[in-house]
Short mmCIF file of C-alpha atoms in Angstrom, two decimals:
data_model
loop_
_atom_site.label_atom_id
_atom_site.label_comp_id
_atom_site.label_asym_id
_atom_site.label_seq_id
_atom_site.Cartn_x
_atom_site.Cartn_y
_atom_site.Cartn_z
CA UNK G 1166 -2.50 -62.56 1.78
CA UNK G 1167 1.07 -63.34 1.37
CA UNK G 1168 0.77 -66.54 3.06
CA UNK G 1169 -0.87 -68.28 0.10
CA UNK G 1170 1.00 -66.67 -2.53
CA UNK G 1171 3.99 -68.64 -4.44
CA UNK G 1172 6.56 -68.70 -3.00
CA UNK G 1173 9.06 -67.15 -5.84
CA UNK G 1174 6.43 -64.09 -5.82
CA UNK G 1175 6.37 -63.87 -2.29
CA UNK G 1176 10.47 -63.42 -2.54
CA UNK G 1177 10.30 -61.00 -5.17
CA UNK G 1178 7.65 -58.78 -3.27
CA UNK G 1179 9.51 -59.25 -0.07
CA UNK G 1180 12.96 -57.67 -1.91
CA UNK G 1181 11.10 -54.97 -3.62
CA UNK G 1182 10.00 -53.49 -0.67
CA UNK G 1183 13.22 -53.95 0.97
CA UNK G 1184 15.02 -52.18 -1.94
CA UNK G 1185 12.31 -49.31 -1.63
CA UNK G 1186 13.12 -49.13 1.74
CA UNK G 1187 16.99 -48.95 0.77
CA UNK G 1188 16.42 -46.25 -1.77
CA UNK G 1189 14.20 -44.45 0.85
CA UNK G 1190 16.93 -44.09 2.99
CA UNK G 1191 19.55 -43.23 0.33
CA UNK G 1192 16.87 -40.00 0.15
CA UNK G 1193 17.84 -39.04 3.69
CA UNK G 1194 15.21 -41.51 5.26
CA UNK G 1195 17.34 -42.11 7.93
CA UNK G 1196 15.07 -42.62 10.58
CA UNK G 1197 13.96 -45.98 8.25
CA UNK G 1198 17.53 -46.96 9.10
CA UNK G 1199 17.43 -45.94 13.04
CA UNK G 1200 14.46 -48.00 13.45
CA UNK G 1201 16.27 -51.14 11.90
CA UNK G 1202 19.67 -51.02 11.73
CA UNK G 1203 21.07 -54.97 11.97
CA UNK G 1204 17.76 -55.55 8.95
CA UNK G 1205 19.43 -53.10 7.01
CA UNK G 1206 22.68 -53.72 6.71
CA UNK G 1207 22.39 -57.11 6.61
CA UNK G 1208 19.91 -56.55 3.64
CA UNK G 1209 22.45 -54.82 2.31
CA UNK G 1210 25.07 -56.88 2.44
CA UNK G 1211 22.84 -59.88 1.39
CA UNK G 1212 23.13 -57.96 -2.16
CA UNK G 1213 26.79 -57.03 -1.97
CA UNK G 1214 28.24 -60.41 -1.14
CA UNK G 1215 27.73 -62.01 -4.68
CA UNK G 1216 31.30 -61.89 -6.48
CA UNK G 1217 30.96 -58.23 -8.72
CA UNK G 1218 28.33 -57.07 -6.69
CA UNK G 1219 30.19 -54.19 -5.12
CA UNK G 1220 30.47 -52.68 -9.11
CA UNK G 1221 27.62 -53.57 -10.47
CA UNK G 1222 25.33 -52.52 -7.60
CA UNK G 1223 27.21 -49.09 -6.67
CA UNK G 1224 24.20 -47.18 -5.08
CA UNK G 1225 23.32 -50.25 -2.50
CA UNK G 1226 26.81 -50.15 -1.82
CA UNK G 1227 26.86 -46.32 -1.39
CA UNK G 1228 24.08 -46.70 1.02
CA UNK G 1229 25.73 -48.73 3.13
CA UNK G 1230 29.22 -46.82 3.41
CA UNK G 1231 26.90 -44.05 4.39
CA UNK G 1232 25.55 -46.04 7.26
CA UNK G 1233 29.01 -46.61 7.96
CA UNK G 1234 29.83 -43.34 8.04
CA UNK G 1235 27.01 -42.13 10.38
CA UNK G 1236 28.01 -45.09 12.81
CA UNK G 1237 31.68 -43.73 12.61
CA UNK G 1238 30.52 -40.29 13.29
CA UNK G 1239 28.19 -41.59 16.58
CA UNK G 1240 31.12 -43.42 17.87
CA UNK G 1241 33.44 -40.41 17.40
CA UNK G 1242 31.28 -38.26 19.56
CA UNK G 1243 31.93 -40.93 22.13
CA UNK G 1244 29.18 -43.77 21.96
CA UNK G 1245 29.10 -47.23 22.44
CA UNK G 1246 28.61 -50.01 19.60
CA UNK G 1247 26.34 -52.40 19.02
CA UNK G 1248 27.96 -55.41 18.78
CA UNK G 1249 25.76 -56.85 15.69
CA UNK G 1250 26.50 -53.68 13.84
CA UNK G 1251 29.92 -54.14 14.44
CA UNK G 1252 29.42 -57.84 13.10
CA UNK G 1253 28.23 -56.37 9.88
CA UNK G 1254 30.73 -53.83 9.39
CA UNK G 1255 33.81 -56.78 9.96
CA UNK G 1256 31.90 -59.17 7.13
CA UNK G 1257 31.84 -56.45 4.14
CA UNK G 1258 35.60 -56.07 5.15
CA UNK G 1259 35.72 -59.47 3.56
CA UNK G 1260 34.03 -57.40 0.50
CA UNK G 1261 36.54 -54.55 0.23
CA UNK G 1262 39.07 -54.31 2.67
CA UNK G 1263 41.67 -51.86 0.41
CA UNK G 1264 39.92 -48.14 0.80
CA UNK G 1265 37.76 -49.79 4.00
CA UNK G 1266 40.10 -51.31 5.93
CA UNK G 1267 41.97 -47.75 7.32
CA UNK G 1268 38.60 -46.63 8.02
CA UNK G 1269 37.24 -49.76 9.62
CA UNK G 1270 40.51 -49.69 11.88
CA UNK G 1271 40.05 -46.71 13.33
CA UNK G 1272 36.23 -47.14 13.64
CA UNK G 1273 37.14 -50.42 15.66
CA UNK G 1274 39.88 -48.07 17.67
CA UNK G 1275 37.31 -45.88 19.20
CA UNK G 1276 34.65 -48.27 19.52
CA UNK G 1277 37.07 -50.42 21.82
CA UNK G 1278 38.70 -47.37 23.64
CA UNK G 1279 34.95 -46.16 24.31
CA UNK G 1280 34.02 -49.53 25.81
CA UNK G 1281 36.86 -49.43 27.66
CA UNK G 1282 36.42 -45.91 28.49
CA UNK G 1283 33.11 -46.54 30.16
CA UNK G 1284 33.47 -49.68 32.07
CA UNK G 1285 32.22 -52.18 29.36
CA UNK G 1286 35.10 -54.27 29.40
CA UNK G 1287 33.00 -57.79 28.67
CA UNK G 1288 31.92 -55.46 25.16
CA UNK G 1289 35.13 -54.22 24.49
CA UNK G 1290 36.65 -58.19 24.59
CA UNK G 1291 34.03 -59.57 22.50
CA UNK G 1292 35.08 -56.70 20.27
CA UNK G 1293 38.80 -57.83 20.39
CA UNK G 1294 36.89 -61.46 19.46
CA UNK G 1295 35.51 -60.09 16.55
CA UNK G 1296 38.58 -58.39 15.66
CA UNK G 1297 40.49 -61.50 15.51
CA UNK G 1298 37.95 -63.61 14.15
CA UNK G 1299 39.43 -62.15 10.42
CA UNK G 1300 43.10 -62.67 10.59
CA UNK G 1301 43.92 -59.55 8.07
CA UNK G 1302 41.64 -57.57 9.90
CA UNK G 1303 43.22 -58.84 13.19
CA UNK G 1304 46.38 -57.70 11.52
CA UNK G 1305 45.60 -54.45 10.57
CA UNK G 1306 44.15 -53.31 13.60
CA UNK G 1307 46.67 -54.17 15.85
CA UNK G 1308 49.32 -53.52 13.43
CA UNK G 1309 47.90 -49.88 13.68
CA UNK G 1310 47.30 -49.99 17.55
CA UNK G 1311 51.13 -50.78 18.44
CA UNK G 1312 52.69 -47.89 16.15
CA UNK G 1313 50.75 -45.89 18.29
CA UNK G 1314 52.53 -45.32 21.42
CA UNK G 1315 50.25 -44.56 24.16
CA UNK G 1316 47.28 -46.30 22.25
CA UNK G 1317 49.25 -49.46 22.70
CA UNK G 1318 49.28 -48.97 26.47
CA UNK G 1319 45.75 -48.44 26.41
CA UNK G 1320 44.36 -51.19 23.67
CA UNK G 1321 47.11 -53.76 23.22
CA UNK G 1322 48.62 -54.13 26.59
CA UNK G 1323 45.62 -54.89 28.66
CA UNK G 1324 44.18 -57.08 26.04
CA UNK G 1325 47.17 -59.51 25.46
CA UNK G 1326 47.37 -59.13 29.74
CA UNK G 1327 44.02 -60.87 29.73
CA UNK G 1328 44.60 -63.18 27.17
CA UNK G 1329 47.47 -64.78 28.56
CA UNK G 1330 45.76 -65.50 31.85
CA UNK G 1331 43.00 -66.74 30.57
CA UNK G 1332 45.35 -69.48 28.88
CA UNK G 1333 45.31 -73.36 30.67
CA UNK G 1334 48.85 -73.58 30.66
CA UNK G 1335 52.31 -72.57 30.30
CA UNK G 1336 52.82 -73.79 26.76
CA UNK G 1337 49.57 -72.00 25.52
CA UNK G 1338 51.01 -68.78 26.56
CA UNK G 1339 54.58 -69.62 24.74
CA UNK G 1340 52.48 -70.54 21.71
CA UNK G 1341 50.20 -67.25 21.84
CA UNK G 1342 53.98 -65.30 22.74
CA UNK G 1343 55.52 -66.60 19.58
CA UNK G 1344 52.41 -66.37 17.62
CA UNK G 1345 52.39 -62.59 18.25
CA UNK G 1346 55.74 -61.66 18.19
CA UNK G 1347 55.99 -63.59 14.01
CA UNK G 1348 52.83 -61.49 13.32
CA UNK G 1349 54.19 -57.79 14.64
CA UNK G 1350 57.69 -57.93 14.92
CA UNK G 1351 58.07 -54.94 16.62
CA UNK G 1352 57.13 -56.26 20.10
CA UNK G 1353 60.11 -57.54 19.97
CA UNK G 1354 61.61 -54.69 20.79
CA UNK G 1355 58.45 -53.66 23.05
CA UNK G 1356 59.55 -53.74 26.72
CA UNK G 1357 55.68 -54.04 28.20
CA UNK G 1358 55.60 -56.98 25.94
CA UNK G 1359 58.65 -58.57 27.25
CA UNK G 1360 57.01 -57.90 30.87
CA UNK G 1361 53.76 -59.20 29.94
CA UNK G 1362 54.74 -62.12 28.10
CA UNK G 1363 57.42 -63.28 31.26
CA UNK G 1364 54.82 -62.36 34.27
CA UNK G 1365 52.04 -64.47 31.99
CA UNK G 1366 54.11 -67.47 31.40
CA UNK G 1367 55.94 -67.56 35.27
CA UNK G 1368 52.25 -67.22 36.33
CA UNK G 1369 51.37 -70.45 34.45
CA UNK G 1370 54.51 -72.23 35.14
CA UNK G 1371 53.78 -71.82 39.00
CA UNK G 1372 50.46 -73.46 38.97
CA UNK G 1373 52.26 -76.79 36.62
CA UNK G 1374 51.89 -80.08 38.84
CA UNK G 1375 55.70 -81.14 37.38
CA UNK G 1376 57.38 -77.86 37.67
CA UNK G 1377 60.21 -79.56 36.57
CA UNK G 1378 58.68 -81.02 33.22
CA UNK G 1379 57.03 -78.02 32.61
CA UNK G 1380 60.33 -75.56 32.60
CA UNK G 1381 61.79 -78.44 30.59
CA UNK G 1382 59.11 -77.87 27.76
CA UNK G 1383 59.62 -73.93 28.34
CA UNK G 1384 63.60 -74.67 26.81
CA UNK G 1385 63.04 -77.04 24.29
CA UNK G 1386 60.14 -75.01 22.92
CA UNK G 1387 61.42 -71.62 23.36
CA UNK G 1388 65.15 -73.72 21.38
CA UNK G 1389 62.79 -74.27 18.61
CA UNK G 1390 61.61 -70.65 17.68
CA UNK G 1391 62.65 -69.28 14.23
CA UNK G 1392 66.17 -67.84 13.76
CA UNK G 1393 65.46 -66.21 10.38
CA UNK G 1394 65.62 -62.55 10.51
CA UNK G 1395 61.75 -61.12 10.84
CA UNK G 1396 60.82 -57.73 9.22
CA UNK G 1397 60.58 -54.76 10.82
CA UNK G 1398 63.00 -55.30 14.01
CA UNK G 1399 65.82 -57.08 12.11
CA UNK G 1400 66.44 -59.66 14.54
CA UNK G 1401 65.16 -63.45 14.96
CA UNK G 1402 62.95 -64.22 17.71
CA UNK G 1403 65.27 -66.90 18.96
CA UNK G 1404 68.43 -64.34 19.39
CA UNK G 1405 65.91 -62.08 21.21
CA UNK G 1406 66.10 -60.74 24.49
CA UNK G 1407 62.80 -61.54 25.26
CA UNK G 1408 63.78 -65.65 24.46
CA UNK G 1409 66.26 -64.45 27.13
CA UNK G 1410 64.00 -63.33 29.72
CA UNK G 1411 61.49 -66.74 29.27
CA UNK G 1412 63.94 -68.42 29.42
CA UNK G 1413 65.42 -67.32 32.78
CA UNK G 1414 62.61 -66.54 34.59
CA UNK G 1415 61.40 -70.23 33.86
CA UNK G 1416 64.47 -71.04 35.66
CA UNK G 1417 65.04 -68.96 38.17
CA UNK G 1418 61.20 -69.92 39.11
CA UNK G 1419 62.23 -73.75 38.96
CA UNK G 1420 64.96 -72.91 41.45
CA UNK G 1421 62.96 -70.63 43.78
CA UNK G 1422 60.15 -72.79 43.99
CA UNK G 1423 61.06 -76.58 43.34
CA UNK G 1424 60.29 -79.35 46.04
CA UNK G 1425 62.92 -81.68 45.56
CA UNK G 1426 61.22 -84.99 47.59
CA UNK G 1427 57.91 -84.24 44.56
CA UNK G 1428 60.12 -85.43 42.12
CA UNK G 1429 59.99 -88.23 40.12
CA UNK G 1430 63.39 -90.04 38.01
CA UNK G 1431 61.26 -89.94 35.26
CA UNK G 1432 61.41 -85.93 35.37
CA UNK G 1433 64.84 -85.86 36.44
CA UNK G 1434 65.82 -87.77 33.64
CA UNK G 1435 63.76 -86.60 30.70
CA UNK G 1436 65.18 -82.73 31.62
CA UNK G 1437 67.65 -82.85 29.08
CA UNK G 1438 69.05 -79.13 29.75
CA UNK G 1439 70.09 -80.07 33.21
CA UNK G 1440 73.08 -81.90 31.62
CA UNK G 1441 74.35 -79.05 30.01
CA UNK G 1442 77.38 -77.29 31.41
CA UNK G 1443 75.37 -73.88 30.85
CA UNK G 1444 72.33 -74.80 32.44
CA UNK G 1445 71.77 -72.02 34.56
CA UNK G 1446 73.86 -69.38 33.13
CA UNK G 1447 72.87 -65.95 33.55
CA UNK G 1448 71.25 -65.96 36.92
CA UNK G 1449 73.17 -65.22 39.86
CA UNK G 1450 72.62 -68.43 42.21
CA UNK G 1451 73.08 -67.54 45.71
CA UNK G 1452 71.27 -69.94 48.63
CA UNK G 1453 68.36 -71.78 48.31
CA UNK G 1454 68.72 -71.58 44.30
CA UNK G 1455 72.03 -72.18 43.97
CA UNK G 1456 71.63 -75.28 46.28
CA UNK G 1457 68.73 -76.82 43.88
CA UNK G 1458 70.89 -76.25 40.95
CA UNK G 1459 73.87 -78.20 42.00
CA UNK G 1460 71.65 -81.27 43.63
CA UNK G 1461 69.00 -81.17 40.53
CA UNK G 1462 72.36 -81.33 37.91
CA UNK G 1463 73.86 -84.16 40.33
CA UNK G 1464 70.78 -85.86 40.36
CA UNK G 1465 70.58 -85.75 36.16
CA UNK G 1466 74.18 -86.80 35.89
CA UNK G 1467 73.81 -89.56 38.35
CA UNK G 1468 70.99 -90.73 36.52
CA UNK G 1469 71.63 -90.49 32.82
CA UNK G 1470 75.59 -91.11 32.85
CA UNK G 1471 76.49 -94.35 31.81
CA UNK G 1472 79.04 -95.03 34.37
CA UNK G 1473 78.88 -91.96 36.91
CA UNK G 1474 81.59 -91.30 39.25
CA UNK G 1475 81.72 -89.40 42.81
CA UNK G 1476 82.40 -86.16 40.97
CA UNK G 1477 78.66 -86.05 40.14
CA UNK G 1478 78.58 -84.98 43.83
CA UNK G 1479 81.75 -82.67 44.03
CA UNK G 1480 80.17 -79.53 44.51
CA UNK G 1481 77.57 -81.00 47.65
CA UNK G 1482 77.24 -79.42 51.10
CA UNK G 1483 77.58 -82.51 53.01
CA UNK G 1484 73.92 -81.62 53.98
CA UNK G 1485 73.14 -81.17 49.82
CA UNK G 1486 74.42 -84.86 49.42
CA UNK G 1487 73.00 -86.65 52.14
CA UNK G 1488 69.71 -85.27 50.62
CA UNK G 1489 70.30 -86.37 47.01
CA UNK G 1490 71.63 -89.49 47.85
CA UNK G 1491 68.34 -90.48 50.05
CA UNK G 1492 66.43 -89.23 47.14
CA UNK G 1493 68.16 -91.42 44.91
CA UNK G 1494 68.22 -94.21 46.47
CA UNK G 1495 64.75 -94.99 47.56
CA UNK G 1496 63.34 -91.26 47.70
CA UNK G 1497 61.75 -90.61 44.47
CA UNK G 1498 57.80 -90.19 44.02
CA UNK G 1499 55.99 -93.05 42.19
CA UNK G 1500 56.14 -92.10 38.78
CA UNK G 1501 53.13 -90.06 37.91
CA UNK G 1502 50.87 -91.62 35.09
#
């Protein structure tokens, strides 16, 4: 019957009985609802999305802050979401975020802590997806999370754990670092964060084919972060400690872990912060590191200065110099394209 019927009739059947079915479960038809949940609200929200809607169509929205609030009260008891519901729940934030938001946050609190809770980590990080796929939303909640305390053990610290390793590279996880850190200032001062954030980028860094390149892009990027005073902590994120803590473990890795005959001039030379008298300040060089140090900074100065002299080499084993020397003359890699 309805196939052959016009099509603007055929529309305005079809939402009559869906608003019947709306105002049957506003009369505690709730098992209409149970039955068809993701129809519903998106029904719903198909009527609340049009600018004034929420005002001028106060019962329909009614109905579906009571769906919200039986979902809430499910997932308080200790169930796990439905990740469509959860969908429709995050898109009428965009609707009303002011007296929703607090409520939505903690609704998305439990439903990730449940996930968690039972096992279903793959659901609880499409949740933290969905959670930053709405940036004020992705603000709020974790805002809320890291006040917390313990809840940021449990939510935050894990989460941004995964999401650094799951970076390709060493500057992905400085830009997702700094990212985080302008957005909630107050990891700053968070020393899991600082952990994190240095075991996720030495990870990265000792995986780079060009070590040396790549703990030259750690300095000049990490030189480039903001020195205006953020909110919250009262500090910049360039005077932090955790710039401090990059920063060295970048090169205390480079030091540990460098193979001098790998390198190429090309790295040598473009590793500006070698020729700085401060290079490797702050770490305590003793053997193996302090040895790299003083041939990678001879190497540099030999290479870049104008007009070097011997005292590029003063403070070579005789070993150290016989080494660089070889490497300089005719040891270097091919340049790598």
């Amino acid at each position: 019957m309805l196939a052959g019927m016009d099509p603007q009739r055929r529309t305005l059947l079809s939402s009559y009985h869906e608003l019947c079915v709306f105002y049957q479960i506003e009369a505690e038809r709730w098992d209409l609802y149970e039955k068809h949940k993701i129809t519903v609200l998106r029904g719903l929200l198909s009527y609340l999305e049009p600018l004034g809607a929420l005002d001028s169509r106060i019962r329909l929205n009614d109905i579906f802050l009571a769906a919200f609030d039986r979902e809430f009260d499910s997932i308080k008891q200790g169930s796990i979401v439905e990740l469509a519901i959860v969908e429709c729940f995050r898109d009428y934030y965009r609707l009303e975020s002011r007296s929703y938001g607090p409520k939505l946050v903690n609704y998305l609190i439990h439903a990730v802590n449940n996930s968690l809770t039972e096992g279903r980590t793959e659901l609880a990080y499409s949740l933290y997806a969905l959670i930053e796929s709405q940036s004020e939303l992705s603000k709020a909640f974790f805002g809320t999370v890291l006040k917390l305390g313990e809840l940021s053990n449990l939510l935050f610290d894990p989460y941004i754990q995964n999401k650094l390793a799951e970076t390709q590279g060493s500057k992905e996880v400085l830009n997702i670092v700094h990212s985080w850190v302008i957005a909630h200032p107050g990891l700053l001062q968070s020393a899991s964060f600082k952990e994190i954030a240095v075991a996720g980028l030495t990870d990265k860094l000792r995986k780079e084919q060009r070590l040396l390149s790549s703990v030259h892009m750690t300095v000049d990027s990490i030189r480039k972060w903001a020195r205006m005073p953020l909110p919250e902590s009262g500090m910049t994120v360039a005077d932090s400690e955790l710039v401090e803590l990059l920063t060295l473990s970048a090169k205390r890795l480079l030091l540990d872990e460098l193979v001098l005959d790998k390198l190429t001039q090309d790295q040598v030379t473009t590793a500006v912060f070698l020729g700085e008298s401060d290079a490797f300040a702050g770490l305590q060089l003793e053997g193996k590191q302090r040895s790299h140090a003083e041939m990678l900074r001879a190497l540099y100065e030999w290479f870049v200065e104008r007009e070097p002299t011997e005292d590029v080499f003063r403070l070579l084993s005789s070993e150290e110099l016989a080494r660089v020397q070889k490497l300089g003359v005719h040891g270097f890699s091919p340049v790598s394209k």
